[in-house]
Structure formats: C-alpha cells, structure tokens
Amino acid sequence: MAFAALDLHPTLLRGVADLGFVQPTPIQSKAIPIALGGGDLLACAATGSGKTAAFLLPILNGLLDKPRGTTRALVLAPTRELALQIVDDLRGLARHTPVTGAAVHGGVGMGPQKAAFRNGADVIVATPGRLLDHFQYDYAGLKGVEYLVLDEADRMLDMGFLPDIKRVLRHIPTPKQTFFFSATMPPPIERLTRDILRNPAKVALQRKAAPAKGVTQAIYTVPTALKGALLVDLLKGEEIDDALVFTRTKHRADRLTKLLNRNGINAERIHGNRSQAQRTRALAGFKAGDHRVLVATDIAARGIDVDSLGHVVNFDVPNVPEDYIHRVGRTARAEATGKAFTLVGPEDESDMGRIERAVGAKIPRCKLDGFAYGATPEPPLEVPRGERIAAIRAKKAEDRARAAAKAKRKAEGARGITQGRASSGPAASDDASGRPRRRRYGKRR
Ligand code: ADP
Ligand code: MG
C-alpha cells in the first residue's frame, strides 16, 4: 500500500514524502482510515512502529478544512522529550500546511508557553502536570478541543499520571474523537480505555509483546562487578560504534558516564535530575555524533528517536519485561536493523528469565573474546543504600565519641588552668567540641 491510497490531503502527502516515508507502516495503514472515518480509536503497537504519524496525519487532515485560531487538538505524552519529538514530527508532516503545533512541558518557564494557548496553536502537545499548571489561568481554556490523543498511555500510567489525566479530561470539553495509543495493554490501561473511549475501533498489532523485527538480541553473562569493564571493552571493540546504554538509576547513569569517560569513551547522560537544557544538549550531541554513548534511565529515554541507532545496551536488566521491549525498541526503528545487548550478572538471571518468557524467545548468551573475566573487579558503581547508611552512622558515632573525649580533656584541663585562658582562646566555640563557631548553610540545590 502507498500513502497516496490513504485519503489524505495532498499537502500532507507532500510532507510525508519529504520525510522520506514511502509506505505507511502496518499501524499507520490500519489506524489512519479508521481515524479519518470518525470515532474513537484504541491502538496498540510496539515502540518504533510509527504510531506518531498514525494519529497526527488524520488529525492534521481534520484541521485543514476549518478556519484556524483556536487549539483544536490536544496530545498528552509522558515526558518532555516525547512531547518535543511529537511536535517535531508534526512540523515535518505539516510543513506544507499552515497548521501549527506547540509543546507544553515542565522544566522550562511557563511564560513562553502561554503564547501557545493565547495564539491558539492548532495542536498542543503536553505533559499532564504542566498542562494542569496552565489550567489555573484563564488563557488556558482549551474550550475548542475536538481531538484528544493519549500517547504512550502505558508509560503515563506507570509514571502515576492517571489522576492528572482524569483532571485534564474534566477540564476540556468532550472531544469529537479520542485516540488512545500504547505499546502494551495491561489491565489498568484497559480499564482506563473503557472509561474514556466511546465504542472505540481497536487495532492491535500483536498480542504478545515482542521487540521490533530486525533486532539482534544477545546476552553477555558477566560477574556484576565487571559489568563496567566489560562495557568498556565492548565499546573499544569493533562491534559497537554508538550506543544508547540503560541503567536502573540516575545515580548509576552518572557513575557509568564518568567511568566511560575515564576510559576514553566519549559519553553523555540523560536522566530526570538533569535540566531540560542539559537533556536537550546531550541528545543533540549524541545525534550529531559528538559523543558515542548516551547513558539513560528508562523514563528519560522515552521519546528518544535517533535515526539509525545501531545499539542498545542494557547495562542493568530492566525489572519488567515491558521496559525491556521499550528499550530494545529504541534500536531498529521502522524496520531497520540493530543490536540489543544485555549485561546479565548472576542476580539478574531471574529478571532475565521473565523477560525471555515475555518475549517468547530464548536470547543467545555469549562471552566477549579476550575479556578478563577473572579480573579484580572495580569498586561497585553504587554502594547499596543499607551499607551507605551504616557507613554514615559509624562516622557520626566516631565524631561524637571524639567530641566527647575532647570535651572531657578540656574540662579536665580547665580545672588545672587559670580562668583567663579560656576567654583569650582563638575563637568562641558553640559547643563542647571546641570547634570554632561556624554558620551552617542548608544544602544548596
Ligand atoms: P512509535 O511512536 O510507534 O514508537 P514513531 O512514531 O516514533 O514510533 O516512529 C518511529 C520511527 O519510524 C521514526 O523515526 C519515524 O520517523 C519513522 N517512521 C514512521 N513512519 C514511517 C514510515 N511510514 N516509513 C518510514 N519511517 C517511518
Ligand atoms: Mg510513540
């Protein structure tokens, strides 16, 4: 099937052609005719299957035949990266039309985003929290919304956005059409769809969740403490040019980035504690090839779309199979080929087993030639929380003991020495430890 066979306005077909899309992906060829026909839509398809254009094209088509000036479509997305990506896609598809789109997300000032509401951007793509912030003001009425999209609905639920989504729905008029897009359809999502969709047409491209075709998956089994060293060796070898590397926590993302850079591998990181400007810069630098490796946490990686990203490395095994599929979906998007490597330590085996059952395949295990599997391990990337707390407690107890001993010595000394000495001491002291008085500031953030 060709795009021309879909009943889309010629200006949109030109936008599609400019983006280099020749044929609609399966989800696009199924969803677009349904959406163009009116009515609600529930679509479930793997990450990277082309869902964005599947909802944007019919909406853009609908927006073209009426006068503009009010916001008529609202897209909800879980992260700022994803919101920005969707607006980017919109601008590409709509480039031969007058339709405008704007992103509304946290991490940047509210001021510039007001204009999107005031000027009536045709499509607003928003993260739920920031949208609710704007709803407190009159300018953000959104009374003209006809199309509503929930994109990456599963992820929005995982991130706890359900109450926010419900508040958004109460604030806007009942849309003419609601589109619900998700990579997976767990029971809470099904319940949500029953609440908000009216008699939806359903398009599900696969029952069983599985990574996109064309991804070669492999597992490197390795002692946990040697994961860092193994990744360094993998990256120094022939096999990998650039890679998106996933860690479980922000802290581990920071540490791993440092480890890679120390070993001469140019790496950047992207996670929820970094400012929007930092994230945008890291992503742009990675896309431009300035750094070979982008280290990311799952949530920050949503919406990352890098053309021809060759490799995904799961430095940490994801806790849930869906995250594995999402991560691996970052490579081999839209039918290209890519590789997904997972570093598996002994304690990861049970999570890995669940993932293999969920994807319905045994993933081949391999060893890296020439790697010193028996080497002395690096210190761990992250000292376990319990150990960290114990170390802090021990240090505090030691400090207290030292202060007490010192106070005792002082008291004993004072008994034998004349009065004048204490007052001519070097500095006034605010406690028994004899430390000079020093103003203590709160930790700056
Ligand atoms: P999803 O939302 O399902 O994860 P996206 O909509 O982000 O997937 O699309 C994934 C990638 O595929 C993007 O880089 C997009 O530009 C590309 N793409 C989408 N549709 C097509 C198409 N019909 N032909 C070729 N590439 C496409
Ligand atoms: Mg998407």
Coordinates of C-alpha atoms and ligand atoms in Angstrom, one line a residue:
M1 CA 0.0 0.0 0.0
A2 CA 1.2 3.5 -0.7
F3 CA 0.5 6.6 1.3
A4 CA -1.4 8.0 -1.7
A5 CA -4.0 5.3 -1.2
L6 CA -4.9 6.8 2.1
D7 CA -7.5 9.6 1.8
L8 CA -5.1 12.3 3.0
H9 CA -4.9 15.9 1.8
P10 CA -2.2 16.4 -0.9
T11 CA -0.3 18.9 1.2
L12 CA 0.1 16.2 3.9
L13 CA 1.2 13.6 1.3
R14 CA 3.9 16.1 0.3
G15 CA 5.1 16.3 4.0
V16 CA 5.1 12.6 4.2
A17 CA 7.2 12.3 1.1
D18 CA 9.6 15.0 2.3
L19 CA 10.2 12.9 5.5
G20 CA 11.2 10.0 3.2
F21 CA 8.3 7.8 4.2
V22 CA 7.4 5.6 1.2
Q23 CA 4.8 3.2 2.6
P24 CA 2.7 3.5 5.7
T25 CA 3.8 1.2 8.4
P26 CA 1.2 -1.5 9.4
I27 CA -0.2 0.5 12.3
Q28 CA -0.5 3.6 10.0
S29 CA -2.3 1.7 7.2
K30 CA -4.8 0.3 9.7
A31 CA -5.3 3.3 12.0
I32 CA -5.4 6.2 9.6
P33 CA -8.5 5.1 7.6
I34 CA -10.3 4.4 10.9
A35 CA -9.4 7.7 12.4
L36 CA -10.3 9.5 9.2
G37 CA -13.8 7.9 9.3
G38 CA -14.5 9.4 12.7
G39 CA -15.0 7.7 16.0
D40 CA -12.6 6.7 18.8
L41 CA -9.6 4.5 18.3
L42 CA -7.6 2.2 20.6
A43 CA -4.3 1.3 19.1
C44 CA -1.6 -1.0 20.5
A45 CA 1.6 -1.4 18.6
A46 CA 5.3 -1.9 19.5
T47 CA 7.6 1.0 20.1
G48 CA 9.1 2.2 16.8
S49 CA 6.1 1.1 14.8
G50 CA 5.2 4.6 13.6
K51 CA 2.4 5.4 16.0
T52 CA 3.0 9.2 16.0
A53 CA 2.2 9.7 12.3
A54 CA -0.7 7.3 12.7
F55 CA -2.5 9.8 14.9
L56 CA -1.0 13.0 13.6
L57 CA -2.0 12.5 10.0
P58 CA -5.7 12.1 10.5
I59 CA -5.8 14.9 13.0
L60 CA -3.9 17.3 10.6
N61 CA -6.2 16.3 7.8
G62 CA -9.2 17.2 10.0
L63 CA -7.7 20.5 11.0
L64 CA -7.2 21.6 7.4
D65 CA -10.8 22.1 6.4
K66 CA -11.8 24.6 9.0
P67 CA -10.6 28.1 9.9
R68 CA -7.8 28.2 12.4
G69 CA -7.1 30.3 15.5
T70 CA -8.2 28.0 18.4
T71 CA -6.5 24.9 19.7
R72 CA -8.5 22.0 18.3
A73 CA -6.2 19.1 19.2
L74 CA -4.6 18.1 22.4
V75 CA -2.0 15.3 22.7
L76 CA -0.9 14.1 26.1
A77 CA 2.5 12.5 26.4
P78 CA 4.5 11.2 29.4
T79 CA 7.8 13.1 29.0
R80 CA 9.1 16.4 27.7
E81 CA 11.4 14.6 25.2
L82 CA 8.4 12.8 23.8
A83 CA 6.3 16.0 23.6
L84 CA 9.1 17.7 21.8
Q85 CA 9.6 14.8 19.4
I86 CA 5.9 14.7 18.6
V87 CA 5.9 18.4 17.8
D88 CA 8.9 17.9 15.7
D89 CA 7.1 15.1 13.7
L90 CA 4.1 17.4 13.4
R91 CA 6.1 20.2 12.0
G92 CA 7.6 17.8 9.4
L93 CA 4.3 16.3 8.4
A94 CA 2.5 19.7 8.3
R95 CA 5.3 21.7 6.7
H96 CA 3.3 22.4 3.5
T97 CA 0.2 23.4 5.5
P98 CA -0.5 26.4 7.8
V99 CA -1.1 24.1 10.8
T100 CA 0.9 24.9 13.9
G101 CA 1.9 22.8 16.9
A102 CA 3.4 23.7 20.3
A103 CA 4.9 21.7 23.1
V104 CA 3.9 22.4 26.7
H105 CA 6.1 20.6 29.3
G106 CA 7.8 21.2 32.6
G107 CA 11.4 22.0 33.1
V108 CA 11.2 25.4 31.3
G109 CA 9.4 28.7 32.1
M110 CA 5.7 28.9 31.8
G111 CA 5.8 32.3 30.1
P112 CA 6.7 31.3 26.6
Q113 CA 4.2 28.5 26.7
K114 CA 1.4 30.9 27.4
A115 CA 1.6 32.2 23.8
A116 CA 0.7 28.7 22.5
F117 CA -2.7 29.0 24.3
R118 CA -3.2 32.7 23.6
N119 CA -2.4 32.4 19.9
G120 CA -4.4 29.2 19.6
A121 CA -1.8 26.8 18.4
D122 CA -3.7 24.3 16.4
V123 CA -2.2 21.3 18.2
I124 CA -0.8 21.4 21.8
V125 CA 1.3 18.5 22.8
A126 CA 1.6 18.5 26.6
T127 CA 2.8 16.6 29.6
P128 CA -0.1 16.3 32.0
G129 CA 1.4 18.1 35.0
R130 CA 2.5 21.2 33.2
L131 CA -0.8 21.4 31.4
L132 CA -2.7 21.4 34.7
D133 CA -0.4 24.2 35.9
H134 CA -1.6 26.3 32.9
F135 CA -5.2 25.4 33.5
Q136 CA -5.2 27.6 36.6
Y137 CA -5.2 30.6 34.3
D138 CA -7.9 31.9 32.1
Y139 CA -5.8 32.0 29.0
A140 CA -5.7 28.1 29.0
G141 CA -9.3 27.4 28.4
L142 CA -8.9 24.9 25.6
K143 CA -12.6 25.1 25.0
G144 CA -12.2 24.3 21.4
V145 CA -10.6 20.9 21.7
E146 CA -12.0 18.4 19.2
Y147 CA -9.3 15.8 19.1
L148 CA -7.6 14.2 22.1
V149 CA -4.7 11.8 22.0
L150 CA -3.2 9.8 24.8
D151 CA 0.2 8.7 23.6
E152 CA 2.3 6.1 25.4
A153 CA -0.7 5.6 27.7
D154 CA 1.0 2.6 29.4
R155 CA 4.0 4.8 30.3
M156 CA 1.8 7.6 31.6
L157 CA 0.2 5.1 33.9
D158 CA 3.5 3.7 35.1
M159 CA 4.6 7.2 35.9
G160 CA 1.5 7.8 38.0
F161 CA -0.2 10.3 35.7
L162 CA -3.7 8.7 35.9
P163 CA -5.1 11.3 38.4
D164 CA -3.6 14.1 36.3
I165 CA -5.1 12.7 33.1
K166 CA -8.5 12.5 34.7
R167 CA -8.2 16.1 35.9
V168 CA -7.3 17.2 32.3
L169 CA -10.3 15.3 31.0
R170 CA -12.6 17.1 33.4
H171 CA -11.2 20.5 32.2
I172 CA -11.7 20.1 28.5
P173 CA -14.9 19.6 26.5
T174 CA -15.8 16.1 25.4
P175 CA -13.7 15.6 22.3
K176 CA -15.2 14.7 19.0
Q177 CA -12.6 11.9 18.7
T178 CA -10.2 10.4 21.2
F179 CA -7.2 8.3 20.2
F180 CA -5.5 6.1 22.7
F181 CA -2.0 4.8 21.8
S182 CA 0.0 2.4 23.8
A183 CA 2.8 -0.1 23.3
T184 CA 1.3 -2.5 25.7
M185 CA -2.2 -3.1 27.1
P186 CA -2.0 -4.2 30.7
P187 CA -5.3 -4.4 32.7
P188 CA -5.3 -0.9 34.2
I189 CA -4.9 0.5 30.7
E190 CA -7.9 -1.5 29.5
R191 CA -9.9 -0.1 32.4
L192 CA -8.9 3.4 31.5
T193 CA -9.9 2.9 27.9
R194 CA -13.3 1.7 29.0
D195 CA -13.7 4.9 31.0
I196 CA -12.7 7.4 28.3
L197 CA -13.3 5.8 24.9
R198 CA -16.7 5.6 23.3
N199 CA -17.2 2.4 21.3
P200 CA -13.6 2.5 20.0
A201 CA -12.3 0.7 16.9
K202 CA -9.4 -1.4 18.1
V203 CA -6.2 -2.0 16.3
A204 CA -3.7 -4.3 18.0
L205 CA -0.8 -5.3 16.0
Q206 CA 0.5 -8.1 18.2
R207 CA -0.9 -10.0 21.1
K208 CA 2.4 -10.9 22.5
A209 CA 4.7 -8.1 23.3
A210 CA 7.9 -8.5 21.3
P211 CA 10.7 -6.3 20.2
A212 CA 10.6 -4.9 16.7
K213 CA 11.7 -7.2 14.0
G214 CA 15.3 -6.8 12.8
V215 CA 16.8 -6.5 16.3
T216 CA 19.5 -9.0 17.1
Q217 CA 19.5 -9.7 20.8
A218 CA 22.3 -11.1 22.8
I219 CA 23.1 -11.6 26.5
Y220 CA 26.6 -11.1 27.9
T221 CA 26.8 -13.0 31.2
V222 CA 29.4 -11.4 33.4
P223 CA 30.1 -11.1 37.2
T224 CA 28.2 -8.0 38.2
A225 CA 31.3 -6.1 39.5
L226 CA 32.9 -6.5 36.0
K227 CA 30.0 -5.0 34.0
G228 CA 31.7 -1.6 33.7
A229 CA 34.9 -3.2 32.5
L230 CA 33.0 -5.4 30.0
L231 CA 31.1 -2.4 28.6
V232 CA 34.4 -0.5 28.1
D233 CA 35.9 -3.5 26.3
L234 CA 32.7 -3.9 24.2
L235 CA 32.8 -0.2 23.2
K236 CA 36.5 -0.4 22.4
G237 CA 35.9 -3.4 20.1
E238 CA 34.7 -3.4 16.5
E239 CA 31.2 -4.3 17.2
I240 CA 29.7 -1.0 18.5
D241 CA 30.0 2.5 17.1
D242 CA 27.4 4.3 19.1
A243 CA 25.1 3.1 21.7
L244 CA 22.2 4.0 24.0
V245 CA 23.0 2.5 27.4
F246 CA 20.4 2.0 30.0
T247 CA 20.9 2.0 33.8
R248 CA 18.5 1.4 36.5
T249 CA 19.0 4.6 38.4
K250 CA 20.1 8.2 37.8
H251 CA 23.0 7.7 40.2
R252 CA 24.2 4.7 38.2
A253 CA 23.8 6.7 35.0
D254 CA 26.1 9.4 36.4
R255 CA 28.7 6.9 37.7
L256 CA 28.8 4.9 34.5
T257 CA 29.1 8.0 32.3
K258 CA 32.2 9.0 34.4
L259 CA 33.6 5.5 34.2
L260 CA 33.3 5.5 30.4
N261 CA 34.8 9.0 30.0
R262 CA 37.7 8.0 32.3
N263 CA 38.3 5.2 29.9
G264 CA 38.5 7.4 26.9
I265 CA 35.0 6.8 25.6
N266 CA 33.0 9.9 25.0
A267 CA 29.8 9.6 26.8
E268 CA 26.9 11.8 28.0
R269 CA 23.9 11.1 30.2
I270 CA 20.3 11.9 30.2
H271 CA 18.0 11.5 33.2
G272 CA 15.3 13.1 35.2
N273 CA 17.6 15.1 37.5
R274 CA 19.1 17.0 34.6
S275 CA 17.7 20.2 33.4
Q276 CA 15.8 20.4 30.2
A277 CA 18.7 22.3 28.6
Q278 CA 21.2 19.6 29.7
R279 CA 19.0 16.8 28.3
T280 CA 18.4 18.6 25.0
R281 CA 22.1 19.3 24.7
A282 CA 23.0 15.7 25.5
L283 CA 20.6 14.3 23.0
A284 CA 21.6 16.7 20.3
G285 CA 25.2 15.9 20.8
F286 CA 24.5 12.2 20.6
K287 CA 22.5 12.6 17.4
A288 CA 25.3 14.7 15.9
G289 CA 27.9 12.1 16.8
D290 CA 29.8 14.3 19.3
H291 CA 29.6 11.5 21.9
R292 CA 29.4 7.9 21.1
V293 CA 27.4 6.8 24.1
L294 CA 24.3 8.2 25.7
V295 CA 23.6 6.8 29.1
A296 CA 19.9 7.0 30.0
T297 CA 17.3 5.9 32.5
D298 CA 14.1 4.4 31.2
I299 CA 11.9 7.4 31.8
A300 CA 14.3 9.9 30.3
A301 CA 14.7 7.7 27.3
R302 CA 11.0 7.8 26.3
G303 CA 10.6 9.6 23.1
I304 CA 14.2 9.4 22.2
D305 CA 14.3 8.9 18.5
V306 CA 17.7 8.6 16.9
D307 CA 17.8 7.7 13.2
S308 CA 19.7 4.5 12.6
L309 CA 20.7 4.0 16.2
G310 CA 22.7 0.8 16.0
H311 CA 22.9 -0.4 19.5
V312 CA 21.0 -0.6 22.7
V313 CA 22.9 -1.9 25.8
N314 CA 21.0 -2.8 28.9
F315 CA 23.7 -2.2 31.5
D316 CA 21.1 -3.1 34.1
V317 CA 18.5 -5.7 33.4
P318 CA 15.1 -4.0 33.4
N319 CA 12.8 -5.0 36.2
V320 CA 9.8 -5.5 34.0
P321 CA 9.6 -7.1 30.5
E322 CA 7.8 -4.1 29.1
D323 CA 10.8 -1.9 29.8
Y324 CA 13.0 -4.4 28.0
I325 CA 10.8 -4.2 25.0
H326 CA 10.6 -0.4 25.1
R327 CA 14.4 -0.2 25.4
V328 CA 15.1 -2.6 22.7
G329 CA 12.5 -0.8 20.6
R330 CA 14.9 2.2 20.5
T331 CA 17.0 0.4 18.0
A332 CA 15.8 -0.9 14.7
R333 CA 13.0 1.5 14.5
A334 CA 10.8 1.3 11.5
E335 CA 12.2 -1.9 10.1
A336 CA 15.9 -1.1 10.1
T337 CA 18.3 -3.5 11.9
G338 CA 20.0 -3.1 15.2
K339 CA 21.5 -4.9 18.1
A340 CA 20.5 -5.1 21.7
F341 CA 22.9 -6.4 24.3
T342 CA 22.1 -7.1 27.8
L343 CA 24.7 -7.5 30.6
V344 CA 23.5 -10.1 32.9
G345 CA 25.0 -10.8 36.3
P346 CA 24.1 -13.8 38.5
E347 CA 21.5 -11.9 40.4
D348 CA 19.8 -10.7 37.2
E349 CA 19.1 -14.2 36.0
S350 CA 15.5 -14.4 37.3
D351 CA 14.5 -11.0 35.8
M352 CA 16.1 -12.0 32.6
G353 CA 14.2 -15.3 32.6
R354 CA 10.9 -13.4 33.0
I355 CA 11.9 -11.2 30.1
E356 CA 12.6 -14.2 27.9
R357 CA 9.3 -15.7 28.7
A358 CA 7.5 -12.4 27.9
V359 CA 9.2 -12.0 24.6
G360 CA 8.7 -15.7 23.9
A361 CA 12.3 -16.4 22.9
K362 CA 15.5 -17.7 24.4
I363 CA 18.1 -14.9 23.9
P364 CA 21.5 -16.3 23.0
R365 CA 24.2 -15.9 25.6
C366 CA 27.8 -15.0 24.7
K367 CA 31.2 -14.2 26.1
L368 CA 33.4 -11.4 24.9
D369 CA 36.6 -12.8 23.4
G370 CA 39.7 -11.6 25.2
F371 CA 37.9 -10.2 28.2
A372 CA 39.5 -10.8 31.5
Y373 CA 36.5 -12.5 33.2
G374 CA 38.7 -13.3 36.2
A375 CA 40.0 -9.7 36.7
T376 CA 39.8 -7.9 40.0
P377 CA 36.6 -6.0 40.0
E378 CA 36.2 -2.2 40.0
P379 CA 34.5 -0.8 43.1
P380 CA 30.8 -1.0 42.7
L381 CA 29.0 1.8 40.8
E382 CA 26.6 2.2 43.6
V383 CA 27.2 1.3 47.2
P384 CA 24.0 -0.4 48.4
R385 CA 21.8 2.0 50.4
G386 CA 22.0 -0.1 53.6
E387 CA 25.8 0.0 53.5
R388 CA 25.8 3.7 52.8
I389 CA 23.6 4.4 55.8
A390 CA 25.6 2.2 58.0
A391 CA 28.8 4.0 57.0
I392 CA 27.3 7.4 57.7
R393 CA 26.1 6.2 61.1
A394 CA 29.5 4.8 62.0
K395 CA 31.2 8.0 61.0
K396 CA 28.7 10.0 63.1
A397 CA 29.3 7.8 66.2
E398 CA 33.0 8.2 65.7
D399 CA 32.7 12.0 65.6
R400 CA 30.5 12.0 68.7
A401 CA 33.0 9.9 70.6
R402 CA 35.8 12.1 69.5
A403 CA 34.0 15.3 70.6
A404 CA 33.1 13.8 73.9
A405 CA 36.7 12.8 74.5
K406 CA 37.9 16.2 73.6
A407 CA 35.3 17.9 75.9
K408 CA 36.4 15.6 78.7
R409 CA 40.0 16.5 78.2
K410 CA 39.2 20.2 78.1
A411 CA 37.1 20.0 81.2
E412 CA 40.0 18.2 83.0
G413 CA 42.5 20.7 81.7
A414 CA 40.3 23.7 82.7
R415 CA 40.3 22.6 86.3
G416 CA 44.1 23.0 86.4
I417 CA 44.5 26.2 84.4
T418 CA 43.7 29.8 85.3
Q419 CA 40.4 31.4 84.4
G420 CA 41.8 34.0 81.9
R421 CA 43.0 31.4 79.4
A422 CA 39.6 30.2 78.1
S423 CA 38.5 33.7 77.2
S424 CA 41.7 34.5 75.3
G425 CA 41.3 31.4 73.2
P426 CA 41.5 31.7 69.4
A427 CA 37.7 31.7 68.7
A428 CA 34.5 31.4 70.5
S429 CA 33.1 28.0 70.4
D430 CA 29.5 27.0 70.1
D431 CA 29.7 23.5 71.5
A432 CA 31.7 21.3 73.7
S433 CA 33.9 20.1 70.9
G434 CA 35.8 23.4 70.8
R435 CA 35.3 23.8 67.1
P436 CA 35.1 27.4 66.1
R437 CA 31.5 28.7 65.6
R438 CA 30.6 28.5 62.0
R439 CA 27.3 29.3 60.4
R440 CA 25.9 26.2 58.7
Y441 CA 24.1 26.7 55.5
G442 CA 21.4 24.4 54.1
K443 CA 22.5 22.2 51.3
R444 CA 22.1 24.2 48.1
R445 CA 20.3 22.6 45.2
Ligands
ADP1 P1 6.3 4.8 17.9 O1 5.6 6.0 18.4 O2 5.4 3.7 17.5 O3 7.3 4.4 18.9 P2 7.4 6.6 16.0 O4 6.1 7.2 15.5 O5 8.2 7.4 16.9 O6 7.1 5.2 16.6 O7 8.2 6.2 14.7 C1 9.4 5.5 14.7 C2 10.4 5.9 13.6 O8 9.9 5.5 12.4 C3 10.5 7.4 13.5 O9 11.9 7.7 13.2 C4 9.7 7.8 12.3 O10 10.2 8.9 11.7 C5 9.8 6.6 11.4 N1 8.6 6.3 10.6 C6 7.3 6.5 11.0 N2 6.5 6.2 9.9 C7 7.3 5.8 8.9 C8 7.1 5.3 7.6 N3 5.8 5.2 7.1 N4 8.1 5.0 6.8 C9 9.4 5.1 7.3 N5 9.7 5.5 8.5 C10 8.7 5.9 9.4
MG2 MG 5.3 7.0 20.1

